[in-house]
Coordinates of C-alpha atoms in Angstrom, one line a residue:
Chain J
X1 CA 27.8 19.7 18.6
X2 CA 28.6 17.4 21.5
X3 CA 27.6 14.3 19.6
X4 CA 29.6 15.5 16.6
X5 CA 32.7 15.7 18.7
X6 CA 32.1 12.4 20.2
X7 CA 31.9 10.9 16.8
X8 CA 35.3 12.2 15.8
X9 CA 36.8 10.9 19.1
X10 CA 35.2 7.6 18.4
X11 CA 36.7 7.4 15.0
X12 CA 40.1 8.0 16.4
X13 CA 40.0 5.5 19.1
X14 CA 38.3 2.6 17.4
X15 CA 36.9 2.0 14.0
X16 CA 33.9 -0.1 15.0
X17 CA 31.0 1.3 13.0
X18 CA 28.4 -1.1 14.5
X19 CA 28.8 -2.0 18.1
X20 CA 26.3 -3.7 20.5
X21 CA 26.8 -5.1 24.0
X22 CA 24.4 -7.3 25.9
X23 CA 21.3 -6.7 23.9
X24 CA 18.3 -8.2 25.5
X25 CA 14.7 -8.2 24.1
X26 CA 11.7 -10.1 25.3
X27 CA 8.3 -10.3 23.6
X28 CA 5.8 -11.6 26.1
X29 CA 7.3 -15.0 27.1
X30 CA 9.6 -15.2 24.1
X31 CA 13.2 -14.2 24.9
X32 CA 14.3 -13.1 21.5
X33 CA 17.7 -11.8 22.6
X34 CA 19.4 -12.8 25.8
X35 CA 22.6 -10.7 25.7
X36 CA 24.0 -10.3 22.2
X37 CA 27.3 -8.6 21.5
X38 CA 28.1 -7.5 17.9
X39 CA 31.0 -5.6 16.5
X40 CA 31.6 -4.6 12.9
X41 CA 34.7 -2.6 11.8
X42 CA 34.4 0.1 9.2
X43 CA 34.2 -1.2 5.6
X44 CA 33.7 -4.8 6.5
X45 CA 30.8 -7.3 6.3
X46 CA 29.5 -9.1 9.4
X47 CA 27.5 -12.2 8.7
X48 CA 25.0 -13.0 11.4
X49 CA 24.2 -16.7 11.0
X50 CA 21.3 -18.5 12.6
X51 CA 18.1 -20.5 12.1
X52 CA 14.6 -19.0 12.0
X53 CA 13.7 -17.6 15.4
X54 CA 17.4 -17.3 16.6
X55 CA 16.9 -13.5 17.1
X56 CA 18.7 -12.2 14.0
X57 CA 15.8 -10.0 12.8
X58 CA 15.2 -8.7 16.3
X59 CA 18.9 -7.7 16.5
X60 CA 18.7 -5.9 13.1
X61 CA 15.5 -4.1 14.2
X62 CA 17.2 -2.8 17.3
X63 CA 20.3 -1.7 15.5
X64 CA 18.1 0.1 12.9
X65 CA 16.1 1.9 15.6
X66 CA 12.9 0.1 15.0
X67 CA 12.9 -1.5 18.4
X68 CA 14.4 -0.4 21.7
X69 CA 16.3 -3.1 23.6
X70 CA 15.1 -4.1 27.1
X71 CA 18.7 -4.1 28.2
X72 CA 22.2 -3.5 26.7
X73 CA 23.2 -0.8 24.3
X74 CA 24.2 -0.4 20.7
X75 CA 25.9 2.3 18.7
X76 CA 26.1 3.0 15.0
X77 CA 29.0 5.2 14.0
X78 CA 29.3 6.2 17.7
X79 CA 25.6 7.2 18.0
X80 CA 23.4 5.4 20.4
X81 CA 20.5 3.7 18.7
X82 CA 18.1 4.8 21.4
X83 CA 19.3 8.3 22.5
X84 CA 20.6 9.4 19.1
X85 CA 18.1 7.4 17.0
X86 CA 17.6 10.4 14.7
X87 CA 21.3 10.6 13.9
X88 CA 21.5 6.8 13.5
X89 CA 18.7 6.9 10.9
X90 CA 20.7 9.4 8.8
X91 CA 23.5 6.9 8.2
X92 CA 21.7 3.6 7.8
X93 CA 19.9 1.7 5.1
X94 CA 17.6 -1.2 5.9
X95 CA 16.6 -4.0 3.6
X96 CA 14.9 -7.1 4.7
X97 CA 11.8 -9.1 5.2
X98 CA 10.3 -6.1 7.0
X99 CA 11.5 -2.9 5.3
X100 CA 9.7 -3.1 2.0
X101 CA 8.5 -0.7 -0.7
X102 CA 5.0 0.4 -1.6
X103 CA 3.5 -2.1 -4.0
X104 CA 1.0 0.3 -5.5
X105 CA 3.7 2.8 -6.5
X106 CA 6.0 2.2 -9.5
X107 CA 9.7 1.5 -8.9
X108 CA 10.6 5.0 -9.8
X109 CA 7.9 6.6 -7.6
X110 CA 9.1 4.6 -4.7
X111 CA 12.7 5.7 -5.1
X112 CA 11.7 9.3 -5.7
X113 CA 9.6 9.3 -2.6
X114 CA 12.5 8.1 -0.4
X115 CA 14.8 10.7 -2.1
X116 CA 12.3 13.5 -1.2
X117 CA 12.1 12.2 2.4
X118 CA 15.9 12.1 2.6
X119 CA 16.0 15.8 1.6
X120 CA 17.6 15.3 -1.8
X121 CA 15.3 17.9 -3.3
X122 CA 13.0 17.3 -6.3
X123 CA 15.8 17.2 -8.9
X124 CA 18.2 15.3 -6.7
X125 CA 15.6 12.7 -5.9
X126 CA 14.8 12.2 -9.5
X127 CA 18.4 11.9 -10.5
X128 CA 19.2 9.5 -7.7
X129 CA 16.2 7.3 -8.6
X130 CA 17.4 7.1 -12.2
X131 CA 20.9 6.2 -11.1
X132 CA 19.7 3.4 -8.9
X133 CA 17.2 2.1 -11.4
X134 CA 20.0 1.9 -13.9
X135 CA 22.4 0.3 -11.6
X136 CA 19.9 -2.3 -10.5
X137 CA 18.8 -3.0 -14.1
X138 CA 15.3 -1.8 -13.3
X139 CA 15.1 1.0 -15.8
X140 CA 12.8 -0.9 -18.2
X141 CA 10.4 -1.7 -15.3
X142 CA 10.7 1.7 -13.7
X143 CA 7.2 2.9 -14.5
X144 CA 5.5 -0.3 -13.6
X145 CA 3.8 -0.8 -10.2
X146 CA 6.1 -2.7 -7.8
X147 CA 3.4 -5.4 -7.3
X148 CA 4.0 -6.6 -10.9
X149 CA 7.7 -7.2 -10.2
X150 CA 9.3 -10.7 -10.0
X151 CA 10.8 -11.8 -6.7
X152 CA 14.3 -10.9 -7.9
X153 CA 13.3 -7.5 -9.1
X154 CA 11.5 -6.9 -5.9
X155 CA 14.6 -7.6 -3.9
X156 CA 16.6 -5.3 -6.1
X157 CA 14.1 -2.5 -5.7
X158 CA 14.1 -3.1 -1.9
X159 CA 17.8 -2.8 -1.8
X160 CA 17.8 0.2 -4.1
X161 CA 15.3 1.9 -1.8
X162 CA 17.7 1.4 1.1
X163 CA 20.6 2.9 -0.8
X164 CA 18.8 6.2 -1.9
X165 CA 20.5 8.1 0.9
X166 CA 23.9 6.6 0.2
X167 CA 24.1 5.2 3.7
X168 CA 27.4 4.3 5.4
X169 CA 25.9 1.4 7.2
X170 CA 23.6 -1.2 5.4
X171 CA 21.5 -3.8 7.1
X172 CA 20.5 -6.7 5.0
X173 CA 18.1 -9.1 6.7
X174 CA 18.2 -12.4 4.8
X175 CA 18.7 -10.6 1.5
X176 CA 18.6 -13.8 -0.6
X177 CA 16.1 -16.0 1.1
X178 CA 13.8 -17.3 -1.6
X179 CA 16.0 -16.3 -4.5
X180 CA 17.2 -18.9 -7.0
X181 CA 21.0 -19.5 -7.1
X182 CA 21.7 -17.2 -10.1
X183 CA 19.8 -14.3 -8.5
X184 CA 21.6 -15.0 -5.2
X185 CA 25.0 -14.6 -6.9
X186 CA 23.8 -11.3 -8.4
X187 CA 22.8 -10.0 -5.0
X188 CA 26.2 -11.1 -3.6
X189 CA 27.9 -9.1 -6.4
X190 CA 25.9 -6.0 -5.3
X191 CA 27.0 -6.5 -1.7
X192 CA 30.6 -6.9 -2.6
X193 CA 30.5 -3.7 -4.7
X194 CA 28.9 -1.8 -1.8
X195 CA 31.7 -2.8 0.5
X196 CA 34.4 -2.0 -2.1
X197 CA 33.0 1.5 -2.1
X198 CA 33.3 1.9 1.6
X199 CA 30.0 0.8 3.1
X200 CA 29.8 -1.3 6.3
X201 CA 27.4 -4.2 6.0
X202 CA 25.6 -6.4 8.5
X203 CA 23.8 -9.2 6.9
X204 CA 21.8 -12.0 8.4
X205 CA 21.5 -15.3 6.7
X206 CA 20.6 -18.9 7.2
X207 CA 23.4 -20.1 4.9
X208 CA 26.9 -20.7 5.9
X209 CA 27.7 -20.5 2.2
X210 CA 26.4 -17.0 1.9
X211 CA 28.2 -15.8 5.1
X212 CA 31.4 -17.5 3.8
X213 CA 31.1 -15.8 0.4
X214 CA 30.5 -12.3 1.7
X215 CA 31.5 -11.8 5.3
X216 CA 34.8 -10.8 6.9
X217 CA 33.5 -12.2 10.2
X218 CA 30.7 -14.4 11.2
X219 CA 28.6 -14.3 14.4
X220 CA 26.5 -17.4 15.0
X221 CA 23.3 -16.8 17.0
X222 CA 21.2 -19.4 18.6
X223 CA 18.3 -18.8 21.1
X224 CA 19.1 -15.1 21.2
X225 CA 22.7 -15.8 22.3
X226 CA 26.0 -15.6 20.4
X227 CA 27.4 -19.1 20.3
X228 CA 30.4 -18.4 18.0
X229 CA 32.2 -15.4 16.5
X230 CA 35.0 -16.0 14.1
X231 CA 36.4 -15.4 10.7
X232 CA 34.9 -17.6 8.0
X233 CA 38.2 -19.6 8.0
X234 CA 38.2 -20.0 11.7
X235 CA 34.6 -21.1 11.8
X236 CA 35.2 -23.6 9.0
X237 CA 38.1 -25.0 11.0
X238 CA 35.7 -25.7 13.8
X239 CA 32.7 -26.9 11.9
X240 CA 34.6 -28.6 9.1
X241 CA 35.5 -26.9 5.9
X242 CA 34.5 -27.9 2.4
X243 CA 33.8 -31.4 1.3
X244 CA 34.4 -32.6 -2.2
X245 CA 31.7 -34.9 -3.4
X246 CA 32.0 -37.2 -6.5
X247 CA 29.5 -39.5 -8.2
X248 CA 31.2 -41.7 -10.7
X249 CA 29.4 -42.9 -13.9
X250 CA 30.5 -46.4 -13.2
X251 CA 30.3 -47.7 -9.7
X252 CA 33.3 -49.9 -10.4
X253 CA 35.5 -46.8 -10.4
X254 CA 34.7 -46.1 -6.7
X255 CA 38.0 -47.6 -5.3
X256 CA 40.2 -45.7 -7.8
X257 CA 38.3 -42.4 -7.1
X258 CA 38.7 -43.0 -3.4
X259 CA 42.5 -43.2 -3.8
X260 CA 42.6 -40.0 -5.9
X261 CA 40.4 -38.2 -3.4
X262 CA 42.5 -39.1 -0.5
X263 CA 45.5 -37.7 -2.3
X264 CA 44.0 -34.4 -3.4
X265 CA 42.1 -33.9 -0.2
X266 CA 43.4 -33.1 3.3
X267 CA 44.7 -36.7 3.5
X268 CA 41.6 -38.1 5.2
X269 CA 40.0 -41.2 4.0
X270 CA 37.2 -40.7 1.4
X271 CA 33.8 -42.0 2.7
X272 CA 30.8 -43.2 0.7
X273 CA 28.3 -40.7 2.2
X274 CA 25.4 -41.8 0.1
X275 CA 25.0 -44.8 -2.3
X276 CA 27.5 -44.2 -5.1
X277 CA 28.7 -40.8 -3.8
X278 CA 32.2 -40.4 -2.3
X279 CA 33.2 -37.5 -0.2
X280 CA 36.4 -36.2 1.3
X281 CA 37.2 -33.1 3.3
X282 CA 39.4 -30.6 1.4
X283 CA 41.4 -27.7 2.7
X284 CA 41.7 -25.5 -0.4
X285 CA 39.9 -24.7 -3.5
X286 CA 42.5 -26.2 -5.9
X287 CA 41.3 -29.7 -4.9
X288 CA 38.4 -29.4 -7.3
X289 CA 40.5 -28.6 -10.4
X290 CA 43.2 -31.0 -9.3
X291 CA 40.8 -33.9 -9.0
X292 CA 39.2 -33.1 -12.4
X293 CA 42.7 -33.3 -13.9
X294 CA 43.5 -36.5 -12.1
X295 CA 40.2 -38.1 -13.1
X296 CA 40.8 -37.1 -16.8
X297 CA 44.3 -38.5 -16.7
X298 CA 43.0 -41.8 -15.2
X299 CA 40.2 -42.0 -17.8
X300 CA 37.5 -41.9 -15.1
X301 CA 34.2 -40.2 -16.0
X302 CA 32.0 -38.8 -13.3
X303 CA 28.4 -37.5 -13.4
X304 CA 28.6 -35.2 -10.4
X305 CA 31.5 -33.3 -8.8
X306 CA 31.0 -30.5 -6.3
X307 CA 32.4 -28.6 -3.3
X308 CA 30.1 -28.2 -0.3
X309 CA 30.2 -26.2 2.8
X310 CA 28.4 -27.7 5.9
X311 CA 24.7 -26.8 6.0
X312 CA 23.4 -24.7 8.8
X313 CA 22.2 -27.9 10.5
X314 CA 25.7 -29.3 10.4
X315 CA 27.2 -26.1 11.8
X316 CA 24.7 -26.1 14.6
X317 CA 25.2 -29.7 15.3
X318 CA 29.0 -29.2 15.7
X319 CA 28.6 -26.0 17.8
X320 CA 25.8 -27.0 20.1
X321 CA 25.4 -30.8 19.8
X322 CA 21.8 -30.2 18.5
X323 CA 20.6 -29.6 15.0
X324 CA 19.2 -26.2 14.1
X325 CA 15.8 -27.6 13.2
X326 CA 15.4 -29.0 16.8
X327 CA 15.9 -25.5 18.1
X328 CA 12.3 -24.4 17.8
X329 CA 11.0 -27.1 20.0
X330 CA 13.9 -26.7 22.5
X331 CA 13.3 -23.0 22.8
X332 CA 9.6 -23.5 23.5
X333 CA 10.4 -25.9 26.3
X334 CA 13.0 -23.5 27.7
X335 CA 10.6 -20.6 27.6
X336 CA 7.9 -22.6 29.3
X337 CA 10.2 -23.8 32.0
Chain C
X1 CA 22.5 -7.8 -14.2
X2 CA 25.9 -7.4 -15.6
X3 CA 25.7 -3.7 -14.8
X4 CA 25.7 -4.6 -11.1
X5 CA 29.4 -5.2 -11.0
X6 CA 30.1 -1.6 -12.1
X7 CA 30.6 1.3 -9.8
X8 CA 27.5 2.2 -7.7
X9 CA 26.2 5.7 -8.0
X10 CA 28.2 8.1 -6.0
X11 CA 27.4 9.4 -2.6
X12 CA 25.1 12.4 -2.7
X13 CA 26.6 15.3 -0.8
X14 CA 23.1 16.8 -0.2
X15 CA 22.5 14.1 2.4
X16 CA 25.3 15.0 4.7
X17 CA 24.4 18.7 4.6
X18 CA 20.8 17.9 5.4
X19 CA 22.0 15.8 8.3
X20 CA 23.8 18.7 9.9
X21 CA 21.3 21.5 8.9
X22 CA 17.8 20.1 8.6
X23 CA 15.8 22.4 6.4
X24 CA 12.8 24.0 8.1
X25 CA 9.2 22.7 8.1
X26 CA 10.3 19.1 7.8
X27 CA 7.1 17.7 9.2
X28 CA 5.0 19.7 6.7
X29 CA 7.2 18.8 3.7
X30 CA 7.6 15.2 4.6
X31 CA 3.9 14.8 5.4
X32 CA 3.0 16.4 2.0
X33 CA 5.4 14.0 0.2
X34 CA 3.7 11.1 1.9
X35 CA 0.3 12.6 1.2
X36 CA 1.3 12.5 -2.5
X37 CA 2.0 8.8 -2.1
X38 CA -1.6 8.3 -0.8
X39 CA -2.9 10.2 -3.8
X40 CA -1.0 8.1 -6.2
X41 CA -2.3 5.0 -4.5
X42 CA -5.9 6.3 -4.7
X43 CA -5.4 7.2 -8.4
X44 CA -4.0 3.7 -9.1
X45 CA -6.8 1.9 -7.4
X46 CA -10.0 3.7 -8.3
X47 CA -12.1 0.8 -7.0
X48 CA -11.1 2.0 -3.5
X49 CA -13.3 5.0 -4.2
X50 CA -16.5 3.0 -4.4
X51 CA -17.4 3.8 -0.8
X52 CA -17.3 7.5 -1.4
X53 CA -19.0 7.5 -4.8
X54 CA -21.6 4.7 -4.9
X55 CA -22.8 5.0 -1.3
X56 CA -24.2 8.5 -1.5
X57 CA -25.9 7.7 -4.8
X58 CA -27.5 4.5 -3.4
X59 CA -28.6 6.1 -0.1
X60 CA -30.1 9.2 -1.8
X61 CA -32.1 7.1 -4.3
X62 CA -33.3 4.6 -1.8
X63 CA -34.2 7.0 0.9
X64 CA -35.7 9.8 -1.3
X65 CA -37.8 7.6 -3.5
X66 CA -38.8 4.9 -0.9
X67 CA -39.3 7.0 2.3
X68 CA -39.6 10.5 0.8
X69 CA -43.3 10.4 0.3
X70 CA -44.0 8.9 3.7
X71 CA -41.6 11.0 5.7
X72 CA -42.0 14.5 4.1
X73 CA -45.0 14.2 1.9
X74 CA -43.0 14.8 -1.3
X75 CA -39.8 13.3 -2.6
X76 CA -38.4 16.8 -3.5
X77 CA -38.9 18.2 0.0
X78 CA -37.3 15.1 1.5
X79 CA -34.4 15.4 -1.0
X80 CA -33.7 19.0 0.2
X81 CA -33.8 17.8 3.8
X82 CA -31.9 14.6 3.3
X83 CA -29.0 15.6 1.1
X84 CA -26.9 17.5 3.8
X85 CA -27.5 14.5 6.1
X86 CA -26.3 12.0 3.4
X87 CA -23.3 14.1 2.8
X88 CA -22.4 14.0 6.5
X89 CA -23.0 10.3 6.8
X90 CA -21.0 9.4 3.7
X91 CA -18.1 11.6 4.5
X92 CA -17.9 10.1 8.0
X93 CA -18.0 6.5 6.8
X94 CA -15.5 7.6 4.1
X95 CA -13.1 8.4 7.0
X96 CA -13.1 4.7 8.0
X97 CA -11.0 3.7 4.9
X98 CA -7.9 5.4 6.2
X99 CA -7.8 3.1 9.2
X100 CA -8.3 0.0 7.0
X101 CA -5.5 1.2 4.7
X102 CA -3.0 2.0 7.4
X103 CA -3.6 -1.3 9.1
X104 CA -2.8 -3.0 5.8
X105 CA 0.2 -0.9 5.1
X106 CA 1.7 -1.6 8.5
X107 CA 1.4 -5.3 8.1
X108 CA 3.2 -5.0 4.7
X109 CA 6.3 -3.4 6.1
X110 CA 6.5 -0.1 4.2
X111 CA 6.0 1.7 7.6
X112 CA 9.2 0.0 8.9
X113 CA 11.0 1.6 6.1
X114 CA 9.6 5.0 7.0
X115 CA 10.5 4.5 10.6
X116 CA 14.1 3.7 9.6
X117 CA 14.4 7.1 7.8
X118 CA 15.4 10.3 9.4
X119 CA 12.0 11.9 9.1
X120 CA 9.6 13.0 11.9
X121 CA 7.9 9.8 13.2
X122 CA 4.4 11.3 12.8
X123 CA 4.9 12.2 9.1
X124 CA 3.6 9.0 7.6
X125 CA 0.4 9.2 9.7
X126 CA -0.1 12.9 9.0
X127 CA 0.6 12.4 5.3
X128 CA -1.9 9.6 5.1
X129 CA -4.6 11.7 6.8
X130 CA -3.9 14.7 4.5
X131 CA -3.9 12.4 1.5
X132 CA -7.4 11.4 2.2
X133 CA -8.7 14.9 1.8
X134 CA -9.1 14.2 -1.9
X135 CA -11.5 11.3 -1.0
X136 CA -13.6 13.7 1.1
X137 CA -13.7 16.2 -1.8
X138 CA -14.9 13.4 -4.1
X139 CA -17.7 12.4 -1.6
X140 CA -18.8 16.0 -1.5
X141 CA -18.8 16.5 -5.3
X142 CA -20.5 13.1 -6.1
X143 CA -23.2 13.7 -3.4
X144 CA -24.0 17.1 -4.7
X145 CA -23.8 16.0 -8.3
X146 CA -26.3 13.2 -7.9
X147 CA -28.4 15.4 -5.7
X148 CA -28.6 18.0 -8.5
X149 CA -29.6 15.4 -11.0
X150 CA -32.4 14.3 -8.7
X151 CA -33.5 17.9 -8.3
X152 CA -31.7 19.2 -5.2
X153 CA -31.1 22.9 -5.2
X154 CA -29.0 25.1 -2.9
X155 CA -31.2 27.9 -1.5
X156 CA -28.4 30.2 -0.2
X157 CA -25.4 31.5 -2.0
X158 CA -22.2 29.9 -3.4
X159 CA -20.1 31.1 -0.6
X160 CA -22.2 29.6 2.1
X161 CA -22.5 26.4 0.0
X162 CA -18.7 26.1 -0.2
X163 CA -18.4 26.8 3.5
X164 CA -20.8 23.9 4.1
X165 CA -18.7 21.6 1.9
X166 CA -15.5 22.7 3.6
X167 CA -17.0 22.1 7.0
X168 CA -17.9 18.6 6.0
X169 CA -14.4 17.9 4.7
X170 CA -12.8 19.4 7.8
X171 CA -15.1 17.2 10.0
X172 CA -13.9 14.0 8.2
X173 CA -10.3 15.1 8.3
X174 CA -10.5 15.5 12.1
X175 CA -12.6 12.5 12.7
X176 CA -10.2 10.3 10.7
X177 CA -7.7 10.4 13.6
X178 CA -10.2 8.0 15.4
X179 CA -9.9 5.3 12.8
X180 CA -6.2 5.9 12.6
X181 CA -5.9 5.3 16.3
X182 CA -8.1 2.2 16.0
X183 CA -5.9 0.9 13.2
X184 CA -2.9 1.0 15.5
X185 CA -4.7 -1.0 18.2
X186 CA -6.4 -3.8 16.4
X187 CA -4.9 -6.6 14.4
X188 CA -6.7 -6.9 11.1
X189 CA -8.1 -4.4 8.5
X190 CA -11.5 -6.2 8.9
X191 CA -11.5 -5.5 12.6
X192 CA -10.9 -1.8 11.9
X193 CA -13.8 -1.7 9.5
X194 CA -16.2 -3.6 11.8
X195 CA -15.4 -1.5 14.8
X196 CA -15.6 1.8 13.0
X197 CA -19.0 0.9 11.4
X198 CA -20.3 0.0 14.8
X199 CA -19.3 3.5 16.0
X200 CA -20.3 5.5 13.0
X201 CA -23.7 3.9 12.3
X202 CA -25.4 4.8 15.6
X203 CA -24.0 8.3 15.2
X204 CA -25.5 8.7 11.8
X205 CA -28.9 7.1 12.5
X206 CA -29.4 8.5 16.0
X207 CA -29.2 12.0 14.6
X208 CA -31.1 14.5 12.4
X209 CA -29.7 12.9 9.2
X210 CA -32.9 11.1 8.2
X211 CA -35.7 12.8 10.3
X212 CA -36.1 15.9 12.4
X213 CA -34.7 15.4 15.9
X214 CA -38.0 16.5 17.4
X215 CA -39.8 13.4 16.1
X216 CA -37.5 11.1 18.3
X217 CA -38.4 9.9 21.8
X218 CA -37.1 12.2 24.5
X219 CA -34.4 9.9 25.9
X220 CA -32.9 9.6 22.4
X221 CA -33.1 13.4 21.9
X222 CA -30.6 13.8 24.7
X223 CA -28.1 11.8 22.7
X224 CA -29.0 13.4 19.4
X225 CA -28.4 16.8 20.9
X226 CA -24.8 16.1 21.7
X227 CA -24.1 13.9 18.7
X228 CA -21.4 15.6 16.5
X229 CA -23.2 14.3 13.4
X230 CA -26.3 16.3 14.4
X231 CA -24.3 19.5 14.6
X232 CA -22.6 18.9 11.3
X233 CA -25.8 18.1 9.5
X234 CA -27.6 21.2 11.0
X235 CA -24.6 23.3 10.0
X236 CA -24.6 22.0 6.4
X237 CA -28.4 22.3 6.2
X238 CA -28.2 25.9 7.4
X239 CA -25.4 26.8 5.0
X240 CA -27.1 25.0 2.0
X241 CA -30.7 25.8 2.7
X242 CA -30.7 28.8 5.0
X243 CA -32.3 27.0 8.0
X244 CA -31.3 28.4 11.4
X245 CA -27.7 27.8 12.2
X246 CA -27.9 28.6 15.9
X247 CA -24.6 27.5 17.4
X248 CA -24.3 24.4 15.3
X249 CA -21.2 25.5 13.4
X250 CA -19.4 26.3 16.6
X251 CA -20.3 22.9 18.1
X252 CA -19.1 21.2 14.9
X253 CA -15.8 23.0 15.1
X254 CA -15.5 22.1 18.8
X255 CA -16.1 18.5 18.0
X256 CA -13.4 18.7 15.3
X257 CA -10.9 20.2 17.7
X258 CA -11.9 17.5 20.2
X259 CA -11.3 14.6 17.8
X260 CA -7.8 16.0 16.9
X261 CA -6.9 16.8 20.5
X262 CA -7.8 13.4 21.8
X263 CA -7.1 10.9 19.0
X264 CA -4.1 12.5 17.2
X265 CA -1.9 12.2 20.3
X266 CA -3.2 8.7 21.1
X267 CA -2.7 7.6 17.5
X268 CA 0.9 9.0 17.4
X269 CA 1.7 7.4 20.7
X270 CA 0.3 4.0 19.6
X271 CA 2.2 4.3 16.3
X272 CA 5.5 5.0 18.1
X273 CA 5.0 2.0 20.4
X274 CA 3.8 -0.3 17.7
X275 CA 6.4 -3.0 16.9

């Protein structure tokens, strides 16, 4: 009763569905989290961006009640993840490297098991499993053991399993790591649909591109600390936005291409970043189509033309002065010190 | 994948009602749902039943035909004496598998999914323990079946015979909390297996399984007299063959209660703490 009232009050005062302050977690000598704050308003996506070992998974495990923090606190929908863990578990879905399905069971048996455990009743569990199998395009494979599934099917089943209870809050721990680009786009579509239907999503990723594609806000974590929190646009202003890269068929065209690029881009000079590849920072997506039109008009043929966001390494270099891949070594030195 | 851009299945109102008004006997219902999962897994991987089907057959054949003449003067007499012992030994070693399986499961991450669900935290463990009852029943049936083919006969009545079987199954069910606890504490499935064999083997050999306890040296008899396996074997022998039961059934039940009272809370606590 009391917690029910508090939830209403919470909804009225602020609409943060996921909220964490000063999360600290230490495993032996490894300081996985050293005071992390997170905030996700209702119906939005927070992208938590960071390299391996930054503490992303630890944060998700605390928010999903699998771990208790050494210090700090977190609430999901107003319920404390430690004191009201039971209530928190009723409103979350967890998908990730850790929360998996039973490989010996079929896809359908897995989903029906979770439906039964979520009190949907026998018929309800069966219906819900059928709906999700259909939605995730797994109906044909429904009666096969999950261990026979391909990587992409496995991810879809994992995600379906976390949606059985129609959770308000969904945690996706590196949902596309290891998927090929087409499968990644499919997974992005799923996330977008979930958000359209009112879910609040926290997703961790190692790709700025993924966070940019899905998130309303991005929190960058490094060494268990938040080093940046911003909208994707704000973050890109800091770390540099997209770069347009062009590889001409004929190297003799490079000067003419450079001129066009400077005009369609943000005005900056085009650089030859690799042998035979010119790049220019651009501010909006029309630069790509515009440059295609200009190249066609000028009769220049190109073999490669693409827009790129900075890689995680580049983001980290800009934010910290170090590359993400150096982080592992630095963190070990710090821990030892 | 084109279907993915459509509307996702709608929110199920049953969930929110359940959240406010949990239906009764959650632990029982959730444990049974998870026990069913164990059964499906057993059914899907019948090779995992080798320990409970092949082992009693091999042990009966080896011991009866090789040692029977020397130990008891006749292979049939020794078969009558040995079968309850082999049943107890096999069912006890059969209880090791649950520890191995749980250790594997936890490494794979399915238990993290369970832990993120609004179900009693003990349900996955209780479910796994209950699901293994079917293995113990298979041990019992296969041991008795091969015994019958070899000439074993029950000398009492069906009721006492069934009581003997149930006692053996109950013993394994209670004992299995020990390997469950061990599986929470060691890192690899192999370590669970090794440690449990090191515990179960002395229990089954330093007992009345293979020879009468009165043939053993005095210092060992002291151990044999308290050994839970001894009480189980003497109980089953009494219920199958009509030999004196004395207080063996009560001692067996006391050991069963002891296993649960000690290792179930330890296992549940270790499970809650396990990262």
